[in-house]
Tab-separated table of C-alpha atoms in Angstrom:
chain	number	residue	atom	x	y	z
A	1	MET	CA	-63.067	20.424	55.598
A	2	ALA	CA	-61.872	16.827	55.449
A	3	HIS	CA	-58.548	17.973	53.919
A	4	THR	CA	-58.052	20.444	56.785
A	5	ASP	CA	-58.774	17.738	59.345
A	6	HIS	CA	-56.192	15.484	57.727
A	7	GLN	CA	-53.572	18.254	57.854
A	8	THR	CA	-54.365	18.890	61.521
A	9	MET	CA	-54.070	15.205	62.368
A	10	ARG	CA	-50.746	14.954	60.545
A	11	ARG	CA	-49.371	17.953	62.462
A	12	VAL	CA	-50.446	16.289	65.708
A	13	LEU	CA	-48.828	13.011	64.659
A	14	ARG	CA	-45.577	14.759	63.726
A	15	ARG	CA	-45.416	16.140	67.256
A	16	GLU	CA	-45.858	12.583	68.558
A	17	ILE	CA	-42.857	11.266	66.579
A	18	ALA	CA	-39.573	11.389	68.477
A	19	GLY	CA	-36.359	11.691	66.485
A	20	THR	CA	-32.654	10.992	66.948
A	21	VAL	CA	-29.862	13.100	65.475
A	22	GLY	CA	-26.337	11.744	65.181
A	23	VAL	CA	-23.870	14.489	66.104
A	24	LEU	CA	-20.235	14.858	65.059
A	25	THR	CA	-18.979	16.461	68.254
A	26	ASP	CA	-15.448	17.435	67.212
A	27	ASP	CA	-13.581	18.643	64.162
A	28	HIS	CA	-11.597	15.399	63.789
A	29	ASP	CA	-14.747	13.314	63.347
A	30	PHE	CA	-16.225	15.970	61.073
A	31	ARG	CA	-13.208	15.836	58.747
A	32	ALA	CA	-13.454	12.040	58.651
A	33	MET	CA	-17.018	12.264	57.328
A	34	ARG	CA	-16.059	14.718	54.582
A	35	ARG	CA	-14.572	11.845	52.564
A	36	TYR	CA	-18.144	10.931	51.625
A	37	ARG	CA	-19.484	12.987	48.702
A	38	SER	CA	-23.037	12.832	50.067
A	39	PHE	CA	-21.874	14.616	53.243
A	40	THR	CA	-22.147	18.175	51.975
A	41	PHE	CA	-20.982	20.260	54.951
A	42	ASP	CA	-17.651	22.075	54.612
A	43	ASP	CA	-17.160	23.609	58.033
A	44	HIS	CA	-17.713	22.081	61.477
A	45	THR	CA	-18.755	25.367	63.086
A	46	THR	CA	-21.346	25.988	60.387
A	47	TYR	CA	-22.550	22.394	60.703
A	48	LEU	CA	-23.161	22.813	64.443
A	49	ARG	CA	-24.863	26.173	63.958
A	50	GLN	CA	-27.257	24.722	61.373
A	51	LEU	CA	-27.887	21.674	63.547
A	52	GLU	CA	-28.766	23.896	66.490
A	53	ALA	CA	-31.251	25.799	64.325
A	54	VAL	CA	-32.937	22.536	63.341
A	55	LEU	CA	-33.097	21.409	66.959
A	56	LYS	CA	-34.649	24.676	68.079
A	57	ALA	CA	-37.233	24.503	65.283
A	58	ARG	CA	-38.202	20.949	66.247
A	59	ALA	CA	-38.481	21.949	69.903
A	60	ALA	CA	-40.705	24.913	68.945
A	61	GLN	CA	-43.011	22.469	67.176
A	62	GLY	CA	-43.229	20.337	70.317
A	63	THR	CA	-41.088	17.538	68.875
A	64	HIS	CA	-38.719	15.600	71.147
A	65	THR	CA	-35.207	15.022	69.817
A	66	THR	CA	-32.448	12.800	71.160
A	67	LEU	CA	-28.782	13.506	70.469
A	68	ALA	CA	-26.512	10.538	69.737
A	69	LEU	CA	-22.731	10.486	69.379
A	70	PHE	CA	-21.899	9.749	65.719
A	71	ASP	CA	-18.522	8.009	65.454
A	72	PRO	CA	-17.177	7.748	61.864
A	73	GLU	CA	-15.129	4.603	62.607
A	74	ASP	CA	-18.129	2.835	64.107
A	75	TYR	CA	-20.202	3.993	61.150
A	76	ALA	CA	-17.738	2.552	58.634
A	77	ALA	CA	-17.667	-0.754	60.514
A	78	TYR	CA	-21.479	-0.807	60.652
A	79	CYS	CA	-21.736	-0.314	56.898
A	80	ALA	CA	-19.146	-3.030	56.250
A	81	ASP	CA	-21.026	-5.485	58.484
A	82	THR	CA	-24.445	-4.721	56.985
A	83	GLY	CA	-23.384	-4.299	53.352
A	84	LEU	CA	-24.630	-0.708	53.218
A	85	ASP	CA	-23.045	2.002	51.088
A	86	PRO	CA	-21.483	4.461	53.590
A	87	ASP	CA	-21.859	7.271	51.020
A	88	GLU	CA	-25.647	7.168	51.163
A	89	PRO	CA	-27.699	9.419	53.482
A	90	THR	CA	-30.075	6.498	54.138
A	91	SER	CA	-27.143	4.513	55.544
A	92	ARG	CA	-26.382	7.307	57.983
A	93	SER	CA	-30.049	7.382	58.976
A	94	ARG	CA	-30.081	3.631	59.646
A	95	PHE	CA	-26.894	3.876	61.694
A	96	THR	CA	-28.348	6.749	63.710
A	97	ALA	CA	-31.482	4.701	64.380
A	98	GLU	CA	-29.211	1.938	65.673
A	99	LEU	CA	-27.466	4.439	67.951
A	100	ALA	CA	-30.828	5.447	69.412
A	101	ALA	CA	-31.273	1.893	70.690
A	102	THR	CA	-27.735	0.935	71.696
A	103	GLY	CA	-25.449	3.977	71.793
A	104	PRO	CA	-24.879	6.878	74.170
A	105	THR	CA	-27.649	9.477	73.891
A	106	ILE	CA	-28.960	12.528	75.716
A	107	PRO	CA	-32.211	14.449	75.197
A	108	TYR	CA	-32.158	17.876	73.585
A	109	ASP	CA	-33.508	20.185	76.287
A	110	GLY	CA	-33.067	23.591	74.668
A	111	ARG	CA	-29.628	24.336	76.054
A	112	PRO	CA	-26.918	25.473	73.604
A	113	LEU	CA	-24.961	22.708	71.909
A	114	ALA	CA	-21.820	24.127	73.522
A	115	ALA	CA	-23.254	22.920	76.850
A	116	LEU	CA	-24.871	19.715	75.604
A	117	LEU	CA	-22.008	18.235	73.581
A	118	PRO	CA	-19.620	17.798	76.567
A	119	ALA	CA	-22.457	15.991	78.360
A	120	LEU	CA	-22.910	13.718	75.348
A	121	VAL	CA	-19.184	12.937	75.243
A	122	ASP	CA	-19.224	12.209	78.994
A	123	GLU	CA	-22.125	9.819	78.455
A	124	ALA	CA	-20.182	8.041	75.713
A	125	VAL	CA	-17.108	7.703	77.935
A	126	ARG	CA	-19.276	6.419	80.780
A	127	GLN	CA	-20.889	3.768	78.618
A	128	ALA	CA	-17.556	2.676	77.127
A	129	THR	CA	-16.001	2.429	80.590
A	130	TRP	CA	-18.919	0.375	81.887
A	131	GLU	CA	-18.813	-1.989	78.883
A	132	TYR	CA	-15.044	-2.429	79.213
A	133	ALA	CA	-15.159	-3.082	82.970
A	134	THR	CA	-18.091	-5.473	82.576
A	135	THR	CA	-16.277	-7.410	79.848
A	136	LEU	CA	-13.179	-7.828	82.022
A	137	LEU	CA	-15.300	-8.916	85.014
A	138	THR	CA	-17.057	-11.527	82.893
A	139	ARG	CA	-13.750	-12.935	81.663
A	140	LEU	CA	-12.567	-13.643	85.217
A	141	GLY	CA	-14.733	-16.753	85.356
A	142	PRO	CA	-15.298	-18.963	88.416
A	143	CYS	CA	-13.167	-19.053	91.557
A	144	PRO	CA	-10.902	-22.147	91.437
A	145	THR	CA	-11.435	-22.658	95.181
A	146	CYS	CA	-15.200	-22.341	95.616
A	147	GLY	CA	-16.554	-22.137	92.084
A	148	GLU	CA	-18.332	-18.813	92.629
A	149	ASP	CA	-18.342	-16.371	89.721
A	150	ILE	CA	-15.565	-13.918	90.623
A	151	GLY	CA	-16.940	-10.958	88.689
A	152	ARG	CA	-20.451	-11.316	90.081
A	153	ALA	CA	-19.157	-11.680	93.645
A	154	ALA	CA	-16.955	-8.601	93.236
A	155	PHE	CA	-19.850	-6.562	91.873
A	156	THR	CA	-22.007	-7.545	94.856
A	157	ARG	CA	-19.250	-6.569	97.267
A	158	ALA	CA	-18.611	-3.279	95.462
A	159	SER	CA	-22.333	-2.473	95.657
A	160	GLU	CA	-22.332	-3.114	99.384
A	161	LEU	CA	-19.240	-0.949	99.866
A	162	LEU	CA	-20.804	1.902	97.910
A	163	VAL	CA	-23.900	1.753	100.103
A	164	ARG	CA	-21.732	1.828	103.226
A	165	ILE	CA	-19.691	4.765	101.895
A	166	LEU	CA	-22.838	6.772	101.217
A	167	ASP	CA	-24.496	5.772	104.502
A	168	THR	CA	-21.492	6.836	106.588
A	169	ALA	CA	-20.836	10.077	104.692
A	170	PRO	CA	-21.677	13.411	106.340
A	171	PRO	CA	-24.801	15.244	105.137
A	172	GLY	CA	-24.581	17.055	101.810
A	173	ASP	CA	-24.073	16.468	98.109
A	174	ARG	CA	-21.520	13.755	97.311
A	175	HIS	CA	-18.874	13.572	94.598
A	176	LEU	CA	-16.998	10.274	94.335
A	177	VAL	CA	-14.057	9.363	92.113
A	178	CYS	CA	-12.780	5.796	91.717
A	179	THR	CA	-9.514	5.076	89.908
A	180	VAL	CA	-8.273	1.611	88.978
A	181	SER	CA	-4.795	1.267	87.464
A	182	GLY	CA	-3.987	-1.551	85.103
A	183	ALA	CA	-3.126	-2.646	81.590
A	184	PRO	CA	-3.826	-1.449	79.002
A	185	GLU	CA	-5.246	1.687	80.612
A	186	THR	CA	-6.329	3.303	83.852
A	187	LEU	CA	-10.085	3.465	84.427
A	188	VAL	CA	-11.633	6.491	86.127
A	189	SER	CA	-15.278	6.647	87.181
A	190	VAL	CA	-17.150	9.580	88.705
A	191	LEU	CA	-20.393	9.414	90.671
A	192	HIS	CA	-22.486	12.406	91.777
A	193	GLY	CA	-25.058	12.155	94.532
A	194	ASP	CA	-27.411	15.029	95.362
A	195	GLN	CA	-29.094	15.042	98.758
A	196	ASP	CA	-32.826	15.759	98.744
A	197	PRO	CA	-34.638	17.727	101.511
A	198	HIS	CA	-35.369	14.467	103.358
A	199	GLY	CA	-31.700	13.489	103.539
A	200	ALA	CA	-31.814	10.767	100.884
A	201	THR	CA	-29.090	10.654	98.217
A	202	ARG	CA	-30.225	10.734	94.589
A	203	LEU	CA	-27.928	8.865	92.194
A	204	ASP	CA	-27.956	8.565	88.432
A	205	GLU	CA	-28.483	4.847	87.769
A	206	ALA	CA	-26.117	4.724	84.785
A	207	GLU	CA	-23.385	6.523	86.750
A	208	ALA	CA	-23.856	4.231	89.735
A	209	LEU	CA	-23.690	1.106	87.556
A	210	GLU	CA	-20.477	2.240	85.888
A	211	PHE	CA	-18.909	3.310	89.194
A	212	THR	CA	-19.752	-0.004	90.872
A	213	SER	CA	-18.387	-1.979	87.917
A	214	VAL	CA	-15.062	-0.118	87.989
A	215	LEU	CA	-14.749	-0.567	91.756
A	216	ALA	CA	-15.643	-4.256	91.380
A	217	LEU	CA	-12.930	-4.698	88.753
A	218	GLY	CA	-10.350	-3.178	91.077
A	219	LEU	CA	-11.423	-5.454	93.917
A	220	ALA	CA	-11.572	-8.612	91.807
A	221	THR	CA	-8.221	-8.108	90.058
A	222	ARG	CA	-6.489	-6.697	93.155
A	223	SER	CA	-5.385	-3.741	91.048
A	224	PRO	CA	-3.933	-0.599	92.624
A	225	GLY	CA	-6.126	2.460	92.701
A	226	GLY	CA	-8.127	4.671	94.994
A	227	LEU	CA	-11.506	6.085	95.909
A	228	VAL	CA	-12.088	9.648	97.083
A	229	LEU	CA	-15.294	11.200	98.417
A	230	ARG	CA	-16.009	14.921	98.649
A	231	THR	CA	-19.099	16.129	100.490
A	232	SER	CA	-20.480	19.657	100.099
A	233	ALA	CA	-23.159	21.217	102.293
A	234	THR	CA	-24.324	24.800	102.726
A	235	GLY	CA	-22.751	26.564	105.676
A	236	THR	CA	-19.968	24.036	106.290
A	237	ALA	CA	-16.540	23.338	104.845
A	238	ASP	CA	-16.300	20.665	102.154
A	239	ARG	CA	-15.111	17.362	103.629
A	240	VAL	CA	-12.713	15.160	101.678
A	241	TYR	CA	-11.474	11.676	102.528
A	242	GLY	CA	-10.657	8.468	100.731
A	243	TRP	CA	-9.266	4.960	100.538
A	244	ARG	CA	-6.377	3.247	98.812
A	245	LEU	CA	-7.323	0.231	96.677
A	246	ARG	CA	-4.804	-2.466	97.477
A	247	GLY	CA	-4.883	-6.272	97.498
A	248	GLY	CA	-8.596	-6.429	96.771
A	249	ALA	CA	-9.564	-4.167	99.691
A	250	LEU	CA	-10.127	-0.508	100.526
A	251	GLU	CA	-7.545	0.826	102.988
A	252	PRO	CA	-8.312	4.206	104.625
A	253	LEU	CA	-6.037	7.101	103.764
A	254	THR	CA	-4.799	9.366	106.508
A	255	ALA	CA	-5.825	13.017	106.456
A	256	SER	CA	-2.297	14.022	105.404
A	257	GLU	CA	-2.326	11.498	102.542
A	258	VAL	CA	-5.603	12.934	101.261
A	259	PHE	CA	-4.202	16.455	101.597
A	260	ASP	CA	-1.062	15.472	99.653
A	261	ALA	CA	-3.142	13.837	96.913
A	262	TYR	CA	-5.328	16.903	96.470
A	263	CYS	CA	-2.403	19.303	96.535
A	264	THR	CA	-0.231	17.517	93.964
A	265	ASP	CA	-0.574	17.795	90.193
A	266	VAL	CA	-1.028	14.203	88.981
A	267	GLU	CA	0.720	14.916	85.662
A	268	THR	CA	3.696	17.035	86.721
A	269	GLY	CA	4.041	16.165	90.409
A	270	ASP	CA	4.150	19.872	91.248
A	271	LEU	CA	2.539	21.164	94.412
A	272	ILE	CA	-0.869	22.859	94.134
A	273	PRO	CA	-1.996	25.423	96.721
A	274	PRO	CA	-4.638	23.889	99.021
A	275	GLU	CA	-8.231	25.034	98.627
A	276	SER	CA	-9.657	27.247	101.319
A	277	GLY	CA	-12.665	25.964	103.193
A	278	VAL	CA	-11.841	22.280	102.682
A	279	ASP	CA	-11.531	19.820	105.564
A	280	TYR	CA	-9.243	16.851	104.821
A	281	ARG	CA	-9.856	13.966	107.200
A	282	GLU	CA	-9.717	10.200	107.705
A	283	PRO	CA	-12.712	8.196	106.448
A	284	PRO	CA	-15.193	6.430	108.713
A	285	ALA	CA	-14.961	2.668	109.121
A	286	LEU	CA	-16.829	0.666	106.506
A	287	GLY	CA	-17.322	-2.440	108.615
A	288	GLU	CA	-15.023	-4.707	106.600
A	289	GLU	CA	-12.326	-5.075	109.238
A	290	ASN	CA	-13.764	-8.352	110.503
A	291	THR	CA	-14.329	-9.844	107.080
A	292	ALA	CA	-12.075	-12.785	106.277
A	293	ARG	CA	-9.393	-11.597	103.866
A	294	ASP	CA	-8.021	-15.025	102.874
A	295	HIS	CA	-10.850	-15.840	100.434
A	296	ARG	CA	-11.861	-12.599	98.832
A	297	HIS	CA	-12.310	-12.906	95.110
C-alpha cells in the first residue's frame, strides 16, 4: 500500500514539474548540430515529428512544456564560456535551462509545431530587436545641453506618442508597423492591439516594449523611417494612415502618400493593385504641434 502511495505521489509531482525543450526550428540549424556525435538525429523532418509526439504525450499527462529557440552558435559560445563539452547531452540540457530563463520562449498549447515554430521565431526576432534598440538607446548618453539621458527621454516621449496614437484611432483592432532606417540595418517592429467589448485596447506587453523602443530610437537618433496604423472593425472599411519619421518627429502622411506606400512593392518598386474595402486617409493630430522642436533629444 505504501509503495502504491509513493508511485501516486510521484506521478502527481511529475505533473507539477514544468519543462523546457530547445527546438531547432530550421534545417540549417539542424545540420549545424549534426557535427556532434551525441546528437543522433539524421533528418530534420523526423526530428520535428518525434518532438511533436513527445510534446503531445507530456500534454496528455498534464505536464506543461515551454518551447525555446535553440541556436547552435549561441550554444557553442555558451559551452566555450562555461568550459562544458558541447558534445554532451547534459551540456545541451544546461543550455536549454539557461534559455528558459533568458531566451525567447513560448508555451506548448497543443497546436501543431508547423503553427508554433513561426511564433517562436517571431518571439526571438522581437527580443533581439528590443535588445538591440535598447543597447543603442543606452549608448546615446546624456544630452550635452541639459544633461538629461537622451535614450530615457526618447523612450518616455515614444510611450506618450503611442498612447496618443491609440487614443485617437478609430474603434476596432489595431495593427501598427514602425520602421527605422539606419546602419547597420533597418529595424521593423509590429504591434497588435485587440479591442475588447468595452472599447479598451489590449496590447502584448513584450510587443509594446519592443515597439516603443524602436520608435524611441528613431526619435532620438533622428533617423528616417515611418509608422503606419491599420484599424479593422466589423461592418466598416479598414482605415489606414501613418506618419513619416523625420528629424526626430512624426510628420503626418497625406492620404495619397499612404495609398502610394501600400500600393508599391518595397523590394521591386512595382505597383500593387489596391485592396478593396480599405480607406486611406490622413492621420489625426497627435498634439505635438506646439511642442518646442529646438530641444528635442
